[in-house]
Short mmCIF file of C-alpha atoms in Angstrom, two decimals:
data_model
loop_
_atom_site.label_atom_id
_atom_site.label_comp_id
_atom_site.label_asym_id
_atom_site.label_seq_id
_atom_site.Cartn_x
_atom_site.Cartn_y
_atom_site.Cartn_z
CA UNK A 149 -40.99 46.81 -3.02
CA UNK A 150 -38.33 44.94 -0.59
CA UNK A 151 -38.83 45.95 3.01
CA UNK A 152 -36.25 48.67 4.20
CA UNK A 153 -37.05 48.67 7.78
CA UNK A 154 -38.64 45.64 9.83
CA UNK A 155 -40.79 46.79 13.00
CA UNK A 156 -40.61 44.29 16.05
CA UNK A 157 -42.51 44.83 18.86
CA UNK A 158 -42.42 42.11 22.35
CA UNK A 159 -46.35 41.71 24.02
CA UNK A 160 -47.24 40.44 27.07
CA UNK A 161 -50.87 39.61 28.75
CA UNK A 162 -52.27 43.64 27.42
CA UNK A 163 -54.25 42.69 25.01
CA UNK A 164 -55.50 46.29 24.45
CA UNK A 165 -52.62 47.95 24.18
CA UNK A 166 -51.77 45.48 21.50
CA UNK A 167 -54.90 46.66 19.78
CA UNK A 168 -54.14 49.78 19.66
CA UNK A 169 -50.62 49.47 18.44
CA UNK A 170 -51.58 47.38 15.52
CA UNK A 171 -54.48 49.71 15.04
CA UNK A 172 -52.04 53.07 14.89
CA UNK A 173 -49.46 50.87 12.32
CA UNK A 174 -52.30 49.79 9.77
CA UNK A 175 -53.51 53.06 9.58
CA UNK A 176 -49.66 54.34 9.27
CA UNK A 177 -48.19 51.91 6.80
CA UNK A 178 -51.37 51.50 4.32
CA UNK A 179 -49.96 53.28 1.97
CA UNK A 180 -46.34 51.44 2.23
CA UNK A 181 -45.12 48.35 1.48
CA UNK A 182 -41.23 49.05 2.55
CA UNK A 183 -42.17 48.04 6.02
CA UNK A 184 -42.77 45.09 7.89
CA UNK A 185 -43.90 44.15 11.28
CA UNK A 186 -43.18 41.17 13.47
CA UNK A 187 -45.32 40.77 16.67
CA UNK A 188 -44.09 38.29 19.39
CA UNK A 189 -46.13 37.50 22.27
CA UNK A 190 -44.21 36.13 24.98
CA UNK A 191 -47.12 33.47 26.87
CA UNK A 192 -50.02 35.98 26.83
CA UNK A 193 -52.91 34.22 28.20
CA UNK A 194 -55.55 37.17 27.64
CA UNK A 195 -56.19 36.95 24.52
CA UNK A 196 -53.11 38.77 23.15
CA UNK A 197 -52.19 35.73 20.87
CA UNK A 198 -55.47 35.01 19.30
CA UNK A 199 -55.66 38.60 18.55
CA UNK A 200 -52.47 38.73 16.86
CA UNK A 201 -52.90 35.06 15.17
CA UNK A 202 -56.44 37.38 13.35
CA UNK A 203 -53.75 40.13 12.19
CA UNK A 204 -51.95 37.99 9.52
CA UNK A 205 -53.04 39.38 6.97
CA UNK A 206 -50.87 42.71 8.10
CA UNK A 207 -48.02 41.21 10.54
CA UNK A 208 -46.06 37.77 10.80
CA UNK A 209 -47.25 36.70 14.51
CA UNK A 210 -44.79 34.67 16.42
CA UNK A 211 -46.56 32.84 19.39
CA UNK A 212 -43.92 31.86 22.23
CA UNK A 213 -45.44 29.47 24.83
CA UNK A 214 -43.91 30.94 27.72
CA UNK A 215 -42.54 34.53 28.99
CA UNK A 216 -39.42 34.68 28.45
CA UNK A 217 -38.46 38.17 28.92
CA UNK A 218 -36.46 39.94 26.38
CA UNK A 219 -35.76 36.54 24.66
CA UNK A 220 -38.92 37.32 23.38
CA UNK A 221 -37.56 39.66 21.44
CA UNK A 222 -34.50 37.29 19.51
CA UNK A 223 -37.09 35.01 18.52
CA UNK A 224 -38.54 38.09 16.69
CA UNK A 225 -35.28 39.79 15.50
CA UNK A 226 -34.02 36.04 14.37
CA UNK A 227 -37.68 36.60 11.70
CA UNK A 228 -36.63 40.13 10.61
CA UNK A 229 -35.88 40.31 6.49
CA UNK A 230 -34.05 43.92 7.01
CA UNK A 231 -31.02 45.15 8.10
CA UNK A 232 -32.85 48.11 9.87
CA UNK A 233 -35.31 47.35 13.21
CA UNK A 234 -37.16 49.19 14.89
CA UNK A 235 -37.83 48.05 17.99
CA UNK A 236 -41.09 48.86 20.47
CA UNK A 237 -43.21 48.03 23.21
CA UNK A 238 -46.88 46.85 23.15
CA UNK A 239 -47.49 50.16 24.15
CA UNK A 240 -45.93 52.80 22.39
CA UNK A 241 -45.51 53.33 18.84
CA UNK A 242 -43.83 55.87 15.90
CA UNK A 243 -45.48 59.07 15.75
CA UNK A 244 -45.40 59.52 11.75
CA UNK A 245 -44.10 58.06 8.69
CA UNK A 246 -41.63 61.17 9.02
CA UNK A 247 -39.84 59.30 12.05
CA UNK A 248 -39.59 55.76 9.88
CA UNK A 249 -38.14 57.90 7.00
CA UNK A 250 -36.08 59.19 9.46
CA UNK A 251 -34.33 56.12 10.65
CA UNK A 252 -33.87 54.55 6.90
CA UNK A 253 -32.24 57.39 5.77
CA UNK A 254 -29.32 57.97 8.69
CA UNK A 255 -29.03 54.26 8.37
CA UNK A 256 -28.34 54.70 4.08
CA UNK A 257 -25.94 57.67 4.58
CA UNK A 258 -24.17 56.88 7.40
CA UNK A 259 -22.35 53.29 7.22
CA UNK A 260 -20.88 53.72 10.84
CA UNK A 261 -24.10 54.75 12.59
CA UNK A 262 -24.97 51.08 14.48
CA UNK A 263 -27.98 52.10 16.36
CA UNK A 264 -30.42 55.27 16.77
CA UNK A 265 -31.81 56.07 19.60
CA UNK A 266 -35.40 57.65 19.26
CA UNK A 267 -37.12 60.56 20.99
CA UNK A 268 -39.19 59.57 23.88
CA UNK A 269 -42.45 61.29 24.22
CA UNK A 270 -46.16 60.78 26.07
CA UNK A 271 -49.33 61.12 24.90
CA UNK A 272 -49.17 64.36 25.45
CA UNK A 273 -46.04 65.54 23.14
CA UNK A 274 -43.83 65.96 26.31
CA UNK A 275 -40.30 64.71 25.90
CA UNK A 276 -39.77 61.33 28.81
CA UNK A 277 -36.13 62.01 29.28
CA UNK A 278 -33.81 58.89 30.93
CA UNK A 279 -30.54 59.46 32.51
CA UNK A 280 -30.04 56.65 29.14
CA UNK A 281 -30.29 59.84 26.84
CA UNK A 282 -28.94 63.32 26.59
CA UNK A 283 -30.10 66.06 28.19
CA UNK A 284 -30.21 68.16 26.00
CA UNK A 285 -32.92 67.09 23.15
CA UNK A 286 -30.95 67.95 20.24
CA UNK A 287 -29.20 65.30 17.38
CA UNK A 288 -26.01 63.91 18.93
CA UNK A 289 -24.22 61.02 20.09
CA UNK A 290 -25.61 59.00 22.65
CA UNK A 291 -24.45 56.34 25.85
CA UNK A 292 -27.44 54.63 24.94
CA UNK A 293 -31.22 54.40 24.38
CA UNK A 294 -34.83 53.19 25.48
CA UNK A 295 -35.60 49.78 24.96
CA UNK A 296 -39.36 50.99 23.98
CA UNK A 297 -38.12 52.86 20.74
CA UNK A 298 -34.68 52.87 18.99
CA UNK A 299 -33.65 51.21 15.43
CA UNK A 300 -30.58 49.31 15.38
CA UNK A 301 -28.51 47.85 12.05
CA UNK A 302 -29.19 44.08 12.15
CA UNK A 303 -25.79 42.89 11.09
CA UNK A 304 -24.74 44.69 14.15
CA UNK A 305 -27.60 42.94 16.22
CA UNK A 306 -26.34 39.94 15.58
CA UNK A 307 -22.75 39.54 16.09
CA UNK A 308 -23.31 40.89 19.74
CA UNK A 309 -25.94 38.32 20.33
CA UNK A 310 -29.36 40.19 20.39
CA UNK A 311 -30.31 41.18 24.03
CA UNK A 312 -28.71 39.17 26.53
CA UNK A 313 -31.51 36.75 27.11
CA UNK A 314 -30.22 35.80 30.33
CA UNK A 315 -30.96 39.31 31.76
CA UNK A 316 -34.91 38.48 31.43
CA UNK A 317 -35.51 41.91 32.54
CA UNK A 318 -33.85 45.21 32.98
CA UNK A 319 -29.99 46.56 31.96
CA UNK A 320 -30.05 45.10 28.41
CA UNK A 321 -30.04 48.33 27.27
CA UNK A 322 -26.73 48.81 28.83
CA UNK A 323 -25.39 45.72 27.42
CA UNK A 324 -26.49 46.39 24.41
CA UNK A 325 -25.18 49.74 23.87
CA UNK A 326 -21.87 48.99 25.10
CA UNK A 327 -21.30 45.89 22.58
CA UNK A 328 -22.70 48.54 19.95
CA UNK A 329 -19.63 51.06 20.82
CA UNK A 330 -17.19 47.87 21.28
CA UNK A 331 -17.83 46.56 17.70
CA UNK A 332 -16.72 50.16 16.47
CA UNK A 333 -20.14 51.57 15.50
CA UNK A 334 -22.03 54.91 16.59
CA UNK A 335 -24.99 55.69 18.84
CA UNK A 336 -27.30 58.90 17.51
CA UNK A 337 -30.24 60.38 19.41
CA UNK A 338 -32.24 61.53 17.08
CA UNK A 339 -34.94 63.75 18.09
CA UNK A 340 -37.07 64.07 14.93
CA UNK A 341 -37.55 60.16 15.65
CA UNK A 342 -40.12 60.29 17.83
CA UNK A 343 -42.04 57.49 19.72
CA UNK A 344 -45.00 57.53 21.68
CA UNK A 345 -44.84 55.60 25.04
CA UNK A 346 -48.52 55.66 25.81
CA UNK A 347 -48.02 54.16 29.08
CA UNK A 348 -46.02 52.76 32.35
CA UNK A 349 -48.08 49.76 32.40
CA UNK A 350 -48.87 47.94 35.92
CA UNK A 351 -46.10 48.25 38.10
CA UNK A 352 -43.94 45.27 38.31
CA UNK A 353 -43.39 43.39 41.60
CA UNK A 354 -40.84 44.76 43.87
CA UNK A 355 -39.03 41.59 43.61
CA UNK A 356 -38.23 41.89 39.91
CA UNK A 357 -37.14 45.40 40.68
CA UNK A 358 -34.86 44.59 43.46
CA UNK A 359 -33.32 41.07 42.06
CA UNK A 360 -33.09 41.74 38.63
CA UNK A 361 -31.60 45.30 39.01
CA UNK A 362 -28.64 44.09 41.13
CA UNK A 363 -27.75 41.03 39.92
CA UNK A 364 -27.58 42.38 36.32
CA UNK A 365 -25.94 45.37 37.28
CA UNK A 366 -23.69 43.57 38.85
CA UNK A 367 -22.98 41.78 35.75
CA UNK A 368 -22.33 44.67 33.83
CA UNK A 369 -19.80 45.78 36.62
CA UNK A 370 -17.79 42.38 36.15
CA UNK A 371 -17.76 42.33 32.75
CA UNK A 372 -16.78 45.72 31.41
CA UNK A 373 -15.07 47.86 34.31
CA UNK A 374 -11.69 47.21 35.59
CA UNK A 375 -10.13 47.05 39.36
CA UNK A 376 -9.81 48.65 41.12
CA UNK A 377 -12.78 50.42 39.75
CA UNK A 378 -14.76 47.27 39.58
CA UNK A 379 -14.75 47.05 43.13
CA UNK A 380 -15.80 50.19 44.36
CA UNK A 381 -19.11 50.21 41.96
CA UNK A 382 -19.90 46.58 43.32
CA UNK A 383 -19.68 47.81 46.81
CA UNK A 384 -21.87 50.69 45.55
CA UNK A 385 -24.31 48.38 44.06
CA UNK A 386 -24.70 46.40 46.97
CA UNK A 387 -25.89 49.62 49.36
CA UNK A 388 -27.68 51.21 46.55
CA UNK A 389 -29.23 47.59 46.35
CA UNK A 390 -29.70 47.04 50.11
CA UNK A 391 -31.91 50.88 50.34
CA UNK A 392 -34.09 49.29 47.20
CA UNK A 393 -34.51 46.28 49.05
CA UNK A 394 -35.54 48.10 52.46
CA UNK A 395 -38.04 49.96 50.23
CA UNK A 396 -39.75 46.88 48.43
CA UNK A 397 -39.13 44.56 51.92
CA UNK A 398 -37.79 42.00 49.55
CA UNK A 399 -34.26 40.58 51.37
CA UNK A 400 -34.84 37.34 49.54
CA UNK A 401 -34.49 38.86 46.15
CA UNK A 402 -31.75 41.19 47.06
CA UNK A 403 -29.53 38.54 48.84
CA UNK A 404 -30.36 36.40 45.50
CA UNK A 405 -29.57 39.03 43.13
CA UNK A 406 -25.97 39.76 45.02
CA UNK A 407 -25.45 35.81 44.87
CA UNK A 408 -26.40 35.53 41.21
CA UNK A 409 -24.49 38.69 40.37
CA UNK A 410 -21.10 37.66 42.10
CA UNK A 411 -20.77 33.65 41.78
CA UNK A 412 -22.48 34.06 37.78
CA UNK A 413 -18.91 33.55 35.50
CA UNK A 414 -18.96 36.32 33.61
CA UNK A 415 -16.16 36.98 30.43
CA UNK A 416 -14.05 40.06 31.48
CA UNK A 417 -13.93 42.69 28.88
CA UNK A 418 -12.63 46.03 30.44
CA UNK A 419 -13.67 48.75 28.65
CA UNK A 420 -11.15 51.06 27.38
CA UNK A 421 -10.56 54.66 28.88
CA UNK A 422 -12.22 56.66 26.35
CA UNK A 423 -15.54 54.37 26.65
CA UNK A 424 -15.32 54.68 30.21
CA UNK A 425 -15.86 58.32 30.04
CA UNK A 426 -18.88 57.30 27.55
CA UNK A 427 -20.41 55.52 29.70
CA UNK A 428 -20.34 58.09 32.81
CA UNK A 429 -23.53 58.19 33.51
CA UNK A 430 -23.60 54.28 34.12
CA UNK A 431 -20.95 54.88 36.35
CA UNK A 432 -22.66 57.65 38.22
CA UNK A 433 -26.22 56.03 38.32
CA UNK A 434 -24.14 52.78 41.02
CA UNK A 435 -21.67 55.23 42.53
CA UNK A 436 -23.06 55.85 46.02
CA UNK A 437 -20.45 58.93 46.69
CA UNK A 438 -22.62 60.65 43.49
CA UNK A 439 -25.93 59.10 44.81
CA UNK A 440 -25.27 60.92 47.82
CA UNK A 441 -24.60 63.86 46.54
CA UNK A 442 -27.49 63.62 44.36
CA UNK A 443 -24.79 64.10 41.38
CA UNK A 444 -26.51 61.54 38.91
#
């Protein structure tokens, strides 16, 4: 049978929660062949690419020589046959063959559904909600989804340009989502999708969370939101920034973020009203008058 729905999943020096994912999909998908899966490991050095190299016989491997973020994941999406991906984590994974039936068949019935995002759950069943997602877990439109489970229309993929590689790390989600709803095509949560996010993972450095964080936040500000909007969430950002930085101690990576997130030319597309409104949460996530008031 031709694939319906290609799985692509980014790894990254965790060798066994590699295992385990490719473990949990053989078992799942033995008795399909309408599925593939594309691994990518980004510059493992722990054995993560050997590993997958031995899983041929089940996955294409693609073996990147260096970490390149989420450009890790183009490479990947570039290799996918169908016009359905699913996209995961080393760590987490589809709970049944329920959820992948899921996803094909909103895709086949509904021509204007671009991307779905997928129920977020631990090991333990519970729902791990993000201010990304409604609040309320029921089927519905969506601002946006979880980079570690959410199926998006290739074609769609794309024309926007994949993840924005130069991101590396954090917000692509964002960008994503809002070049989804720009291009004319629906977001769906989709609760009977349901991933398993096993795990956090080690903590990343406080650098990455304090550079990264503002300067592509303040990206996103520049592109899509007019002034004199603009300008009010960029002097947001930059407190909201300055408290993350105070946190982590890490001035260098703050003062680099704000110089990478201003001076970086960015194209201005101003979002219209009504996707404004969509995208209130953004908004209310780098307004310090809601921070404040703990409205977020």
């Amino acid at each position: 049978m031709t694939p319906r729905l290609s799985i692509v999943f980014l790894n990254f020096n965790r060798v066994a929660e590699t295992r385990y994912s490719v473990d949990y999909l053989r078992r799942l998908l033995a008795e399909r062949d309408d599925i593939e899966v594309i691994a990518v490991d980004n510059g493992s050095h722990d054995g993560t690419a050997d590993y997958l190299t031995a899983q041929n016989d089940f996955l294409t491997p693609l073996l990147l020589p260096d970490n390149g973020g989420i450009a890790g994941y183009n490479a990947g999406f570039e290799l996918a046959h169908c016009d359905a991906i699913l996209v995961l984590d080393d760590d987490s994974h589809p709970f049944d063959n329920a959820c992948l039936d899921r996803l094909i068949a909103l895709f086949d019935s509904q021509p204007e559904l671009g991307l779905i995002a997928c129920r977020i759950e631990d090991k333990q069943g519970q729902r791990a909600w993000s201010w990304h997602l409604p609040k309320a877990d029921q089927a519905g439109p969506s601002m946006a989804f979880v980079g570690c489970g959410f199926a998006i229309r290739r074609t769609l993929f794309k024309t926007i340009g994949w993840y924005p590689a130069a991101f590396f790390l954090y917000q692509n989600e964002l960008d994503v989502a809002i070049q989804t709803r720009l291009q004319g095509f629906k977001i769906h949560y989709e609760p009977a999708c349901r991933v398993v996010h096993r795990s956090e993972g080690a903590p990343r450095p406080g650098w990455r969370r304090v550079f990264y964080a503002t300067r592509n936040t303040l990206w996103l500000i520049r592109r899509y939101y007019p002034y004199p909007q603009a300008f009010y969430l960029i002097m947001s950002r930059l407190l909201i920034s300055l408290v993350r930085a105070v946190q982590f101690r890490q001035f260098s990576a703050y003062w680099r973020g704000l110089r990478e997130g201003l001076l970086t030319p960015q194209t201005h597309q101003p979002l219209p009203t009504e996707l404004r409104a969509e995208f209130k949460p953004f908004w209310r996530q780098n307004s310090i008058w809601h921070q404040l008031l703990g409205r977020t």
